[in-house]
């Protein structure tokens, strides 16, 4: 995703402090306290303009959501929309996921969503893909033992890579779809990207995975 | 695959008795003795006209191959070709795979190939798909403990179904490909069907799976 720089975006984002958390590392290990309830926490890693996570937050008031992204400009739009909707169960943080463990403690997340992550199609960039094994091992640490990763993408190459990473780490897989919207009655929230691909008739790939408990304990 | 009936095909096939085994159930538990060596045995379930298994047999003289199919007419062509090539490590049998255990004893096969199996696209026919769990459990019984199933298809729906069956039975997966011939240097033998799809630029899906040993022992 290439984004045009918007002057003052950073400052504008920081003003939306009901949604955007500037010094997110201070919440490590204290996210439930921050949300002021004991509800499970789901995070979307790479939330973009926020359509998916905002719809999820509206539909699931008893789950807390954290949207993570790196790009100020798209987060600003997401944050503005969430602010307008006065969503109390959605926060946004701008962090580099390589350092996710500086922001989330062990077992803090119940679920991670990866939606249309950057495919990094060049072979030499495979370690940057958010389903690369090093990222997955980080997710394992910050997820609860039975916590799930829900991943979808339009990119066949990225999905293939991801399946092999999941298999390599011996993750438990379920609800695998190679054409999610083949049947129109899909009960999942969609992203902005996804709507475009559906309109174009291109297949969306999706899977749910989790780590084996015996590995978690080792 | 719809095949035109060839009068006398059955009789012609039975005459090729260096390749085609008429009363295959007599070999159950004795396949190695039948091949007169101790080489591993690989079987292709649904071999069609035999291109794949014939190429495999030529390339791998120290592996014994058994092609299984149901359709006399296509088997006849495969058997004729194998006979011309005087292949001693390839036999063909015509059986209904629902009764595979009447023809193969426990641990008799080291590997099973499923290539372009009938997708049975109608939902109500899912139990006929050769990757349906009941078939997989049969394969487990006749495979050696670390024996693998190598599966490829052009049919996205069948591959999706199969991935979910493999996941449901907690099989170990590896070498998952959603576009096998994207890179031209694929080291696998191809089938007649496959060549057509490659020419059309359509993706071929492929995976290798095996059962977990702990399950085998239970």
Coordinates of C-alpha atoms in Angstrom, one line a residue:
Chain A
X1 CA 0.0 0.0 0.0
X2 CA 1.5 3.3 -1.1
X3 CA 0.1 6.3 0.7
X4 CA 0.4 10.0 -0.1
X5 CA 1.9 11.9 2.8
X6 CA -0.6 14.2 4.5
X7 CA 1.1 17.1 6.3
X8 CA 0.1 17.2 10.0
X9 CA -1.3 13.6 10.0
X10 CA 0.8 12.6 12.9
X11 CA -0.4 15.5 15.0
X12 CA -4.0 14.9 13.9
X13 CA -3.8 11.3 14.9
X14 CA -2.3 12.1 18.3
X15 CA -5.3 14.4 19.0
X16 CA -7.7 11.5 18.7
X17 CA -6.6 10.2 22.1
X18 CA -9.8 8.4 22.8
X19 CA -8.8 5.9 20.1
X20 CA -5.2 6.3 19.3
X21 CA -2.6 5.3 22.0
X22 CA 0.7 7.1 21.6
X23 CA 2.9 5.4 24.1
X24 CA 1.4 1.9 23.8
X25 CA 4.4 0.1 25.4
X26 CA 3.1 1.5 28.7
X27 CA 0.1 -0.8 28.4
X28 CA 2.1 -4.0 28.1
X29 CA 0.7 -6.5 30.6
X30 CA -2.0 -4.1 31.5
X31 CA -4.3 -4.1 28.5
X32 CA -7.3 -5.4 30.4
X33 CA -6.9 -2.8 33.0
X34 CA -6.7 -0.2 30.3
X35 CA -10.0 -1.3 28.8
X36 CA -11.4 -1.3 32.3
X37 CA -13.0 -4.7 31.9
X38 CA -12.1 -8.4 31.7
X39 CA -13.2 -9.0 28.1
X40 CA -11.0 -10.9 25.7
X41 CA -8.8 -8.9 23.5
X42 CA -8.5 -9.4 19.7
X43 CA -5.9 -7.6 17.6
X44 CA -5.7 -6.9 13.9
X45 CA -2.2 -6.7 12.7
X46 CA -2.2 -4.4 9.7
X47 CA -5.6 -2.8 10.0
X48 CA -5.4 -0.2 7.2
X49 CA -8.3 2.1 7.0
X50 CA -10.1 0.1 9.7
X51 CA -13.3 -1.1 8.0
X52 CA -12.9 -4.7 9.3
X53 CA -12.0 -3.9 12.9
X54 CA -14.6 -1.2 13.2
X55 CA -17.3 -3.5 12.0
X56 CA -16.0 -6.2 14.3
X57 CA -16.0 -3.8 17.2
X58 CA -19.6 -2.7 16.5
X59 CA -20.8 -6.3 16.2
X60 CA -18.9 -7.6 19.3
X61 CA -19.3 -5.1 22.1
X62 CA -18.0 -7.7 24.6
X63 CA -14.7 -8.1 22.9
X64 CA -11.9 -5.4 23.0
X65 CA -10.1 -4.7 19.8
X66 CA -6.7 -3.3 19.1
X67 CA -5.8 -2.3 15.6
X68 CA -2.1 -2.2 14.8
X69 CA -0.7 -0.5 11.8
X70 CA 2.5 1.3 10.7
X71 CA 1.1 4.0 8.4
X72 CA 0.0 7.2 10.0
X73 CA -2.2 8.4 7.1
X74 CA -4.4 5.3 7.0
X75 CA -4.6 5.0 10.7
X76 CA -5.8 8.6 10.9
X77 CA -8.8 7.7 8.7
X78 CA -9.6 4.7 10.8
X79 CA -9.2 6.6 14.1
X80 CA -11.5 9.4 12.9
X81 CA -14.2 7.0 12.0
X82 CA -13.9 5.1 15.2
X83 CA -14.1 8.4 17.1
X84 CA -17.2 9.4 15.3
X85 CA -18.8 6.1 16.2
X86 CA -17.7 6.6 19.8
X87 CA -16.4 3.1 20.0
X88 CA -15.1 2.3 23.5
X89 CA -13.9 -1.2 22.7
X90 CA -11.5 -0.2 20.0
X91 CA -8.0 1.2 20.3
X92 CA -5.3 1.8 17.7
X93 CA -1.6 1.7 18.0
X94 CA 1.2 2.4 15.6
X95 CA 4.0 -0.1 16.1
X96 CA 6.4 -2.3 14.2
X97 CA 5.3 -5.9 14.6
X98 CA 8.8 -7.1 14.8
X99 CA 8.7 -5.6 18.3
X100 CA 5.2 -6.8 19.2
X101 CA 6.5 -8.3 22.5
X102 CA 7.4 -4.8 23.7
X103 CA 3.7 -4.0 23.5
X104 CA 1.9 -7.2 24.5
X105 CA 2.8 -9.6 27.4
X106 CA 2.5 -13.3 27.3
X107 CA -1.2 -14.5 26.9
X108 CA -2.6 -11.0 26.5
X109 CA -4.3 -11.6 23.2
X110 CA -7.1 -14.1 22.5
X111 CA -7.0 -13.7 18.8
X112 CA -5.0 -12.1 16.0
X113 CA -6.4 -11.1 12.7
X114 CA -4.1 -10.8 9.6
X115 CA -6.1 -9.4 6.7
X116 CA -4.5 -8.8 3.3
X117 CA -1.0 -8.4 4.7
X118 CA 1.7 -7.1 2.4
X119 CA 2.6 -10.2 0.3
X120 CA 6.2 -9.1 -0.1
X121 CA 6.3 -11.0 -3.4
X122 CA 10.1 -10.9 -3.9
X123 CA 11.6 -14.1 -2.6
X124 CA 14.4 -12.3 -0.8
X125 CA 11.8 -10.4 1.3
X126 CA 10.0 -13.5 2.7
X127 CA 11.1 -12.7 6.3
X128 CA 9.0 -9.6 6.1
X129 CA 5.8 -11.4 5.5
X130 CA 3.6 -11.4 8.6
X131 CA 3.2 -15.2 8.5
X132 CA 6.9 -15.8 8.4
X133 CA 7.8 -18.2 11.2
X134 CA 9.6 -15.6 13.4
X135 CA 6.4 -13.5 13.4
X136 CA 4.4 -16.6 14.2
X137 CA 6.6 -17.5 17.1
X138 CA 6.0 -14.0 18.4
X139 CA 2.3 -14.4 18.0
X140 CA 2.5 -17.6 19.9
X141 CA 4.0 -15.8 22.9
X142 CA 1.5 -13.1 23.1
X143 CA -1.6 -15.3 22.4
X144 CA -3.4 -17.3 25.1
X145 CA -2.7 -21.1 24.8
X146 CA -5.7 -21.7 22.6
X147 CA -5.6 -18.4 20.9
X148 CA -6.2 -18.3 17.2
X149 CA -4.8 -16.5 14.2
X150 CA -7.4 -15.7 11.5
X151 CA -5.7 -15.0 8.2
X152 CA -7.1 -13.9 4.9
X153 CA -5.6 -12.7 1.7
X154 CA -6.2 -12.3 -2.0
X155 CA -2.6 -13.2 -2.8
X156 CA -2.1 -16.8 -3.8
X157 CA 1.6 -16.7 -3.3
X158 CA 1.3 -15.3 0.2
X159 CA -1.3 -17.9 1.1
X160 CA 0.8 -20.7 -0.2
X161 CA 3.8 -19.4 1.7
X162 CA 1.7 -19.1 4.8
X163 CA 0.3 -22.6 4.6
X164 CA 3.8 -24.0 4.4
X165 CA 4.9 -21.9 7.4
X166 CA 1.9 -23.1 9.4
X167 CA 2.7 -26.7 8.4
X168 CA 6.4 -26.3 9.2
X169 CA 5.5 -25.1 12.7
X170 CA 2.9 -27.8 13.0
X171 CA 0.0 -25.5 13.7
X172 CA -3.5 -26.8 13.9
X173 CA -5.5 -25.6 10.9
X174 CA -9.2 -25.3 10.3
X175 CA -11.8 -23.7 8.1
X176 CA -9.5 -23.4 5.2
X177 CA -11.1 -21.6 2.2
X178 CA -9.6 -21.1 -1.2
X179 CA -12.5 -19.0 -2.4
X180 CA -14.2 -17.5 0.6
X181 CA -17.0 -15.7 -1.2
X182 CA -17.9 -18.5 -3.6
X183 CA -21.0 -18.9 -1.5
X184 CA -22.5 -15.5 -0.7
X185 CA -23.5 -16.3 2.9
X186 CA -20.1 -15.6 4.5
X187 CA -20.4 -14.6 8.1
X188 CA -17.2 -12.6 8.2
X189 CA -16.6 -8.9 8.2
X190 CA -14.8 -7.7 5.1
X191 CA -12.0 -5.2 4.5
X192 CA -11.9 -2.4 2.0
X193 CA -9.5 -4.4 -0.2
X194 CA -11.7 -7.5 0.1
X195 CA -14.7 -5.6 -1.3
X196 CA -12.7 -4.7 -4.4
X197 CA -11.6 -8.3 -5.0
X198 CA -15.1 -9.6 -4.4
X199 CA -16.3 -7.1 -7.1
X200 CA -13.6 -8.3 -9.4
X201 CA -14.6 -12.0 -8.8
X202 CA -11.2 -12.8 -7.5
X203 CA -10.9 -15.5 -4.9
X204 CA -10.1 -14.7 -1.3
X205 CA -8.1 -17.3 0.7
X206 CA -8.7 -17.8 4.4
X207 CA -7.6 -20.0 7.3
X208 CA -7.8 -20.2 11.1
X209 CA -4.8 -21.6 12.9
X210 CA -3.6 -22.1 16.4
X211 CA -0.6 -23.6 18.2
X212 CA -0.6 -27.0 19.8
X213 CA -0.8 -26.7 23.6
X214 CA 1.9 -29.3 24.2
X215 CA 4.3 -27.0 22.3
X216 CA 3.2 -24.0 24.3
X217 CA 4.2 -25.8 27.5
X218 CA 7.7 -26.8 26.2
Chain B
X1 CA -13.9 -38.8 -17.2
X2 CA -16.4 -40.2 -19.6
X3 CA -15.0 -42.9 -21.8
X4 CA -16.4 -44.5 -25.0
X5 CA -17.0 -48.2 -24.6
X6 CA -14.5 -50.3 -26.6
X7 CA -15.9 -53.7 -27.5
X8 CA -13.4 -56.4 -26.3
X9 CA -11.5 -54.0 -24.1
X10 CA -11.8 -56.3 -21.1
X11 CA -10.5 -59.3 -22.9
X12 CA -7.7 -57.3 -24.5
X13 CA -6.7 -56.0 -21.0
X14 CA -6.6 -59.5 -19.6
X15 CA -4.3 -60.6 -22.3
X16 CA -1.7 -58.1 -21.1
X17 CA -0.9 -60.3 -18.1
X18 CA 2.6 -59.1 -17.7
X19 CA 1.1 -55.8 -16.5
X20 CA -2.5 -56.3 -15.7
X21 CA -3.4 -58.5 -12.7
X22 CA -6.8 -59.9 -12.9
X23 CA -7.3 -61.5 -9.5
X24 CA -5.4 -58.9 -7.5
X25 CA -6.9 -59.8 -4.1
X26 CA -4.7 -63.0 -4.2
X27 CA -1.7 -60.7 -3.8
X28 CA -2.9 -59.1 -0.6
X29 CA 0.0 -59.3 1.9
X30 CA 2.3 -60.8 -0.7
X31 CA 3.0 -57.9 -3.1
X32 CA 6.7 -57.8 -2.4
X33 CA 6.9 -61.6 -3.2
X34 CA 4.9 -60.9 -6.3
X35 CA 7.4 -58.3 -7.5
X36 CA 10.2 -60.7 -6.5
X37 CA 12.2 -58.1 -4.6
X38 CA 12.1 -56.1 -1.4
X39 CA 11.7 -52.7 -3.0
X40 CA 9.2 -50.2 -1.7
X41 CA 5.8 -50.1 -3.3
X42 CA 4.1 -46.9 -4.5
X43 CA 0.5 -46.9 -5.8
X44 CA -1.4 -44.4 -7.9
X45 CA -5.1 -44.4 -7.1
X46 CA -6.8 -43.3 -10.3
X47 CA -4.1 -43.7 -12.8
X48 CA -6.0 -43.0 -16.0
X49 CA -4.0 -43.5 -19.2
X50 CA -0.9 -44.0 -17.1
X51 CA 1.5 -41.2 -18.2
X52 CA 2.4 -40.3 -14.7
X53 CA 3.0 -43.8 -13.3
X54 CA 4.8 -45.0 -16.4
X55 CA 7.2 -42.1 -16.2
X56 CA 7.7 -42.7 -12.5
X57 CA 8.4 -46.4 -13.2
X58 CA 11.0 -45.6 -15.8
X59 CA 12.7 -43.0 -13.6
X60 CA 12.6 -45.1 -10.5
X61 CA 13.6 -48.7 -11.3
X62 CA 14.1 -49.5 -7.6
X63 CA 10.6 -48.7 -6.7
X64 CA 7.6 -51.0 -7.6
X65 CA 4.5 -49.3 -8.8
X66 CA 0.9 -50.3 -8.8
X67 CA -1.6 -48.3 -10.8
X68 CA -5.2 -48.6 -9.7
X69 CA -8.1 -47.6 -11.8
X70 CA -11.7 -48.5 -12.4
X71 CA -12.1 -47.9 -16.1
X72 CA -11.1 -50.7 -18.4
X73 CA -10.7 -48.6 -21.5
X74 CA -8.2 -46.2 -20.1
X75 CA -6.3 -49.0 -18.3
X76 CA -6.0 -50.8 -21.6
X77 CA -4.1 -47.9 -23.1
X78 CA -1.9 -47.6 -20.0
X79 CA -1.2 -51.4 -20.0
X80 CA -0.4 -51.5 -23.7
X81 CA 2.2 -48.7 -23.3
X82 CA 3.7 -50.3 -20.2
X83 CA 3.9 -53.6 -22.1
X84 CA 5.7 -52.0 -25.0
X85 CA 8.2 -50.5 -22.6
X86 CA 8.7 -53.9 -20.9
X87 CA 8.4 -52.4 -17.5
X88 CA 8.9 -55.0 -14.8
X89 CA 8.3 -52.6 -11.9
X90 CA 4.8 -51.6 -12.8
X91 CA 1.6 -53.5 -12.4
X92 CA -2.0 -52.4 -12.9
X93 CA -5.2 -53.5 -11.1
X94 CA -8.8 -52.6 -11.6
X95 CA -10.5 -52.3 -8.2
X96 CA -13.0 -50.1 -6.4
X97 CA -10.9 -48.2 -3.8
X98 CA -13.7 -48.5 -1.3
X99 CA -12.5 -52.0 -0.9
X100 CA -8.8 -51.2 -1.0
X101 CA -8.2 -53.3 2.1
X102 CA -9.2 -56.4 0.3
X103 CA -6.2 -55.9 -2.0
X104 CA -3.5 -54.4 0.3
X105 CA -2.5 -55.5 3.7
X106 CA -1.4 -53.2 6.6
X107 CA 1.9 -51.4 5.8
X108 CA 2.1 -52.8 2.2
X109 CA 2.4 -49.4 0.6
X110 CA 5.1 -46.8 1.1
X111 CA 3.4 -44.1 -0.8
X112 CA 0.0 -43.3 -2.5
X113 CA -0.4 -40.9 -5.4
X114 CA -3.7 -39.2 -6.0
X115 CA -3.6 -37.3 -9.3
X116 CA -6.5 -35.3 -10.6
X117 CA -9.0 -37.4 -8.8
X118 CA -12.7 -37.0 -9.7
X119 CA -13.7 -33.8 -7.9
X120 CA -17.4 -34.9 -7.4
X121 CA -18.3 -31.3 -7.3
X122 CA -21.9 -31.8 -6.0
X123 CA -22.0 -31.3 -2.3
X124 CA -24.1 -34.5 -1.7
X125 CA -21.3 -36.6 -3.4
X126 CA -18.5 -35.5 -1.1
X127 CA -18.1 -39.0 0.3
X128 CA -17.0 -40.2 -3.1
X129 CA -14.0 -37.9 -3.2
X130 CA -10.8 -39.9 -2.8
X131 CA -9.6 -37.5 -0.1
X132 CA -12.8 -38.0 2.0
X133 CA -11.9 -39.0 5.5
X134 CA -13.1 -42.6 5.2
X135 CA -10.8 -43.1 2.2
X136 CA -7.9 -41.5 4.1
X137 CA -8.4 -43.8 7.0
X138 CA -8.2 -46.7 4.6
X139 CA -5.0 -45.3 3.2
X140 CA -3.6 -45.0 6.7
X141 CA -4.1 -48.7 7.3
X142 CA -2.4 -49.9 4.1
X143 CA 0.5 -47.4 4.3
X144 CA 3.6 -47.9 6.3
X145 CA 3.8 -45.7 9.4
X146 CA 5.7 -42.8 7.7
X147 CA 4.1 -43.5 4.3
X148 CA 3.0 -40.4 2.4
X149 CA 0.1 -39.4 0.2
X150 CA 1.0 -37.1 -2.6
X151 CA -2.0 -35.4 -4.0
X152 CA -2.4 -33.0 -6.9
X153 CA -5.4 -31.5 -8.7
X154 CA -6.5 -28.7 -10.9
X155 CA -9.8 -28.4 -9.0
X156 CA -9.8 -25.7 -6.4
X157 CA -12.9 -27.0 -4.7
X158 CA -11.5 -30.5 -4.4
X159 CA -8.2 -29.1 -3.0
X160 CA -10.0 -26.9 -0.5
X161 CA -12.1 -29.9 0.6
X162 CA -9.0 -32.0 0.9
X163 CA -7.1 -29.5 2.9
X164 CA -9.9 -29.4 5.4
X165 CA -10.1 -33.3 5.5
X166 CA -6.3 -33.4 6.1
X167 CA -6.6 -30.8 8.9
X168 CA -9.6 -32.6 10.4
X169 CA -7.6 -35.8 10.7
X170 CA -4.6 -33.9 11.9
X171 CA -2.3 -35.1 9.1
X172 CA 1.2 -33.7 8.8
X173 CA 1.3 -31.5 5.7
X174 CA 4.3 -30.3 3.6
X175 CA 5.3 -28.9 0.3
X176 CA 2.0 -27.2 -0.3
X177 CA 1.7 -25.6 -3.7
X178 CA -1.2 -23.5 -5.0
X179 CA 0.4 -23.1 -8.4
X180 CA 2.8 -25.9 -9.0
X181 CA 4.1 -24.9 -12.4
X182 CA 4.5 -21.2 -11.6
X183 CA 8.2 -21.9 -11.7
X184 CA 9.1 -24.1 -14.6
X185 CA 11.6 -26.2 -12.8
X186 CA 9.2 -28.6 -11.1
X187 CA 10.8 -32.0 -10.5
X188 CA 7.5 -34.0 -10.7
X189 CA 6.2 -36.2 -13.4
X190 CA 3.0 -34.9 -14.9
X191 CA -0.2 -36.5 -16.1
X192 CA -2.1 -36.1 -19.4
X193 CA -4.6 -33.8 -17.7
X194 CA -1.9 -31.8 -16.1
X195 CA -0.3 -31.0 -19.4
X196 CA -3.5 -29.6 -20.7
X197 CA -3.9 -27.4 -17.7
X198 CA -0.3 -26.2 -17.9
X199 CA -0.9 -25.3 -21.5
X200 CA -4.0 -23.3 -20.4
X201 CA -2.1 -21.5 -17.7
X202 CA -4.4 -22.9 -15.0
X203 CA -2.8 -23.5 -11.6
X204 CA -2.2 -27.0 -10.3
X205 CA -2.6 -27.5 -6.5
X206 CA -0.4 -30.1 -4.8
X207 CA 0.4 -31.3 -1.3
X208 CA 2.2 -34.1 0.5
X209 CA 0.7 -35.5 3.7
X210 CA 1.2 -38.3 6.2
X211 CA -0.3 -39.6 9.4
X212 CA 1.2 -38.9 12.8
X213 CA 2.9 -42.0 14.1
X214 CA 1.3 -41.7 17.6
X215 CA -2.1 -42.1 15.9
X216 CA -0.9 -45.1 13.9
X217 CA -0.1 -46.8 17.2
X218 CA -3.3 -46.1 18.9

